[in-house]
Structure formats: C-alpha cells, structure tokens
C-alpha cells in the first residue's frame, strides 16, 4: 500500500489511479508529498468509507400523548438516579432508533437515508 499525508493510506484500488491522474495534470505525483513539498503542504486527514453498516441497531415504535412528552432518559436522570420508563400509550407515534457508528461516521447521514422518501 502507498502512503502520503502523514501516514494516510492511499487505497490499493482504482482510487489510486484516479488520484494519480489528477496529480499528473499538475506534473505532480504522490511521491511529491513525501519530500520537502509534503512538509509545506501536507495536511492531516483520513479517508472515509462510502458505506458503513451501523452496529447495535435497534428500532422501536412508541406511542405517546403530549407533543413535548419525554421519550428517553437523559444523562441527568442517570446521574440523579431517576428511574425512567416510556408509558407507550397515546395517539401519537414515534420511531425510536438506537445504533453505534465508528468515528467519522455521522448519525445525521444515517437518519437522512432512513427518512428519504421517493415523494420528496
């Protein structure tokens, strides 16, 4: 595998070829970032996965009555030793999601995909 940008690994796939083509347009190569030029223009960072499957994913449908009704316990509840349970009754319906994502994966992107509608 090739390295540049402070030990960021360049993928050993078609992306490397694409990156090389872009750099060649400016008479550069990945190797240029390993020398003095790299020290001046090098930035930290990493590559992100295009797709990532969340772990510990759970989805629950909960019924509630009031618009501002509390549906989840908070850190303050835990600190104060308060017990909390959802009544799960009423005319309103909520989808409650719980999941784990690694660093550099964003919950907002997952929620956007879940809420995507063909009507929008």
PDB file of C-alpha atoms in Angstrom:
ATOM      1  CA  UNK A   1       0.000   0.000   0.000  1.00  0.00           C
ATOM      2  CA  UNK A   2       1.124   3.541  -0.697  1.00  0.00           C
ATOM      3  CA  UNK A   3       1.374   6.246   1.940  1.00  0.00           C
ATOM      4  CA  UNK A   4       1.153  10.034   1.922  1.00  0.00           C
ATOM      5  CA  UNK A   5      -0.365  12.828   4.010  1.00  0.00           C
ATOM      6  CA  UNK A   6       1.119  11.975   7.386  1.00  0.00           C
ATOM      7  CA  UNK A   7       0.662   8.248   7.056  1.00  0.00           C
ATOM      8  CA  UNK A   8      -2.805   8.340   5.481  1.00  0.00           C
ATOM      9  CA  UNK A   9      -3.048   5.194   3.433  1.00  0.00           C
ATOM     10  CA  UNK A  10      -3.969   5.605  -0.221  1.00  0.00           C
ATOM     11  CA  UNK A  11      -6.360   2.786  -1.181  1.00  0.00           C
ATOM     12  CA  UNK A  12      -4.858  -0.008  -3.231  1.00  0.00           C
ATOM     13  CA  UNK A  13      -7.651   0.101  -5.811  1.00  0.00           C
ATOM     14  CA  UNK A  14      -8.967   2.231  -8.684  1.00  0.00           C
ATOM     15  CA  UNK A  15      -8.917   5.329  -6.447  1.00  0.00           C
ATOM     16  CA  UNK A  16      -5.112   5.354  -6.538  1.00  0.00           C
ATOM     17  CA  UNK A  17      -5.178   5.527 -10.336  1.00  0.00           C
ATOM     18  CA  UNK A  18      -7.734   8.325 -10.255  1.00  0.00           C
ATOM     19  CA  UNK A  19      -5.658  10.269  -7.710  1.00  0.00           C
ATOM     20  CA  UNK A  20      -2.523   9.795  -9.847  1.00  0.00           C
ATOM     21  CA  UNK A  21      -4.335  11.126 -12.931  1.00  0.00           C
ATOM     22  CA  UNK A  22      -5.397  14.274 -11.091  1.00  0.00           C
ATOM     23  CA  UNK A  23      -1.902  14.891  -9.755  1.00  0.00           C
ATOM     24  CA  UNK A  24      -0.308  14.247 -13.180  1.00  0.00           C
ATOM     25  CA  UNK A  25      -2.412  17.089 -14.624  1.00  0.00           C
ATOM     26  CA  UNK A  26      -0.253  19.412 -12.482  1.00  0.00           C
ATOM     27  CA  UNK A  27       3.000  17.484 -13.098  1.00  0.00           C
ATOM     28  CA  UNK A  28       2.885  16.024  -9.592  1.00  0.00           C
ATOM     29  CA  UNK A  29       2.824  12.588  -8.019  1.00  0.00           C
ATOM     30  CA  UNK A  30       2.057  11.075  -4.642  1.00  0.00           C
ATOM     31  CA  UNK A  31       5.807  10.856  -4.066  1.00  0.00           C
ATOM     32  CA  UNK A  32       5.999  14.680  -4.081  1.00  0.00           C
ATOM     33  CA  UNK A  33       4.171  14.696  -0.749  1.00  0.00           C
ATOM     34  CA  UNK A  34       6.912  12.646   0.899  1.00  0.00           C
ATOM     35  CA  UNK A  35       9.672  15.230   0.378  1.00  0.00           C
ATOM     36  CA  UNK A  36      10.053  18.927   1.230  1.00  0.00           C
ATOM     37  CA  UNK A  37       6.814  19.792  -0.593  1.00  0.00           C
ATOM     38  CA  UNK A  38       4.965  17.421   1.697  1.00  0.00           C
ATOM     39  CA  UNK A  39       6.203  19.205   4.796  1.00  0.00           C
ATOM     40  CA  UNK A  40       4.907  22.539   3.492  1.00  0.00           C
ATOM     41  CA  UNK A  41       1.579  21.442   2.016  1.00  0.00           C
ATOM     42  CA  UNK A  42       0.775  18.303   3.934  1.00  0.00           C
ATOM     43  CA  UNK A  43      -2.484  18.276   5.851  1.00  0.00           C
ATOM     44  CA  UNK A  44      -3.766  15.710   8.284  1.00  0.00           C
ATOM     45  CA  UNK A  45      -6.840  13.741   7.466  1.00  0.00           C
ATOM     46  CA  UNK A  46      -8.194  10.389   6.520  1.00  0.00           C
ATOM     47  CA  UNK A  47     -10.354   8.625   4.007  1.00  0.00           C
ATOM     48  CA  UNK A  48     -13.905   7.795   4.967  1.00  0.00           C
ATOM     49  CA  UNK A  49     -15.873   4.749   3.970  1.00  0.00           C
ATOM     50  CA  UNK A  50     -18.571   5.483   1.428  1.00  0.00           C
ATOM     51  CA  UNK A  51     -20.827   2.925   3.114  1.00  0.00           C
ATOM     52  CA  UNK A  52     -20.812   1.680   6.661  1.00  0.00           C
ATOM     53  CA  UNK A  53     -23.295  -0.588   8.397  1.00  0.00           C
ATOM     54  CA  UNK A  54     -24.144   0.590  11.934  1.00  0.00           C
ATOM     55  CA  UNK A  55     -23.785  -1.885  14.776  1.00  0.00           C
ATOM     56  CA  UNK A  56     -26.176  -2.456  17.682  1.00  0.00           C
ATOM     57  CA  UNK A  57     -29.054  -1.133  15.573  1.00  0.00           C
ATOM     58  CA  UNK A  58     -32.482  -1.180  17.215  1.00  0.00           C
ATOM     59  CA  UNK A  59     -35.755   0.375  16.135  1.00  0.00           C
ATOM     60  CA  UNK A  60     -38.896   0.650  18.257  1.00  0.00           C
ATOM     61  CA  UNK A  61     -42.311   2.193  17.681  1.00  0.00           C
ATOM     62  CA  UNK A  62     -43.518   4.134  20.733  1.00  0.00           C
ATOM     63  CA  UNK A  63     -46.922   5.684  21.407  1.00  0.00           C
ATOM     64  CA  UNK A  64     -47.181   8.979  23.328  1.00  0.00           C
ATOM     65  CA  UNK A  65     -49.731  11.725  24.047  1.00  0.00           C
ATOM     66  CA  UNK A  66     -48.159  15.137  24.526  1.00  0.00           C
ATOM     67  CA  UNK A  67     -46.058  16.988  21.913  1.00  0.00           C
ATOM     68  CA  UNK A  68     -43.229  17.622  24.411  1.00  0.00           C
ATOM     69  CA  UNK A  69     -43.500  14.335  26.273  1.00  0.00           C
ATOM     70  CA  UNK A  70     -40.182  12.895  27.387  1.00  0.00           C
ATOM     71  CA  UNK A  71     -39.460   9.668  25.490  1.00  0.00           C
ATOM     72  CA  UNK A  72     -35.881   8.871  26.554  1.00  0.00           C
ATOM     73  CA  UNK A  73     -33.907   9.075  29.768  1.00  0.00           C
ATOM     74  CA  UNK A  74     -31.161  11.670  29.937  1.00  0.00           C
ATOM     75  CA  UNK A  75     -27.671  11.664  31.415  1.00  0.00           C
ATOM     76  CA  UNK A  76     -29.073  13.817  34.223  1.00  0.00           C
ATOM     77  CA  UNK A  77     -31.608  11.091  35.017  1.00  0.00           C
ATOM     78  CA  UNK A  78     -28.735   8.624  35.331  1.00  0.00           C
ATOM     79  CA  UNK A  79     -26.630  10.945  37.496  1.00  0.00           C
ATOM     80  CA  UNK A  80     -29.561  11.674  39.813  1.00  0.00           C
ATOM     81  CA  UNK A  81     -30.597   8.015  39.943  1.00  0.00           C
ATOM     82  CA  UNK A  82     -34.016   8.707  38.442  1.00  0.00           C
ATOM     83  CA  UNK A  83     -35.843   5.742  37.006  1.00  0.00           C
ATOM     84  CA  UNK A  84     -37.491   6.296  33.660  1.00  0.00           C
ATOM     85  CA  UNK A  85     -39.861   4.277  31.528  1.00  0.00           C
ATOM     86  CA  UNK A  86     -41.918   5.165  28.479  1.00  0.00           C
ATOM     87  CA  UNK A  87     -45.687   4.864  29.026  1.00  0.00           C
ATOM     88  CA  UNK A  88     -46.128   3.700  25.414  1.00  0.00           C
ATOM     89  CA  UNK A  89     -49.703   4.947  25.159  1.00  0.00           C
ATOM     90  CA  UNK A  90     -51.421   7.800  23.368  1.00  0.00           C
ATOM     91  CA  UNK A  91     -52.483   8.945  19.921  1.00  0.00           C
ATOM     92  CA  UNK A  92     -49.025   9.991  18.664  1.00  0.00           C
ATOM     93  CA  UNK A  93     -46.389   7.644  17.273  1.00  0.00           C
ATOM     94  CA  UNK A  94     -42.600   7.929  17.382  1.00  0.00           C
ATOM     95  CA  UNK A  95     -39.844   5.838  15.846  1.00  0.00           C
ATOM     96  CA  UNK A  96     -37.024   5.427  18.352  1.00  0.00           C
ATOM     97  CA  UNK A  97     -33.650   4.413  16.939  1.00  0.00           C
ATOM     98  CA  UNK A  98     -30.519   3.279  18.717  1.00  0.00           C
ATOM     99  CA  UNK A  99     -27.251   2.446  16.948  1.00  0.00           C
ATOM    100  CA  UNK A 100     -23.494   2.703  17.138  1.00  0.00           C
ATOM    101  CA  UNK A 101     -21.235   4.222  14.488  1.00  0.00           C
ATOM    102  CA  UNK A 102     -17.436   4.474  14.478  1.00  0.00           C
ATOM    103  CA  UNK A 103     -15.562   7.763  14.435  1.00  0.00           C
ATOM    104  CA  UNK A 104     -16.004   9.844  11.274  1.00  0.00           C
ATOM    105  CA  UNK A 105     -19.406   8.292  10.509  1.00  0.00           C
ATOM    106  CA  UNK A 106     -22.286  10.644  11.083  1.00  0.00           C
ATOM    107  CA  UNK A 107     -25.715   9.836  12.515  1.00  0.00           C
ATOM    108  CA  UNK A 108     -27.289  12.676  10.530  1.00  0.00           C
ATOM    109  CA  UNK A 109     -26.369  10.908   7.293  1.00  0.00           C
ATOM    110  CA  UNK A 110     -27.911   7.645   8.508  1.00  0.00           C
ATOM    111  CA  UNK A 111     -31.097   9.450   9.548  1.00  0.00           C
ATOM    112  CA  UNK A 112     -31.267  11.237   6.204  1.00  0.00           C
ATOM    113  CA  UNK A 113     -31.170   7.874   4.409  1.00  0.00           C
ATOM    114  CA  UNK A 114     -33.795   6.364   6.720  1.00  0.00           C
ATOM    115  CA  UNK A 115     -36.154   9.317   6.230  1.00  0.00           C
ATOM    116  CA  UNK A 116     -35.609   9.551   2.482  1.00  0.00           C
ATOM    117  CA  UNK A 117     -38.864   9.389   0.558  1.00  0.00           C
ATOM    118  CA  UNK A 118     -39.475   8.925  -3.152  1.00  0.00           C
ATOM    119  CA  UNK A 119     -42.109  11.675  -2.846  1.00  0.00           C
ATOM    120  CA  UNK A 120     -39.541  14.331  -1.884  1.00  0.00           C
TER     121      UNK A 120
END
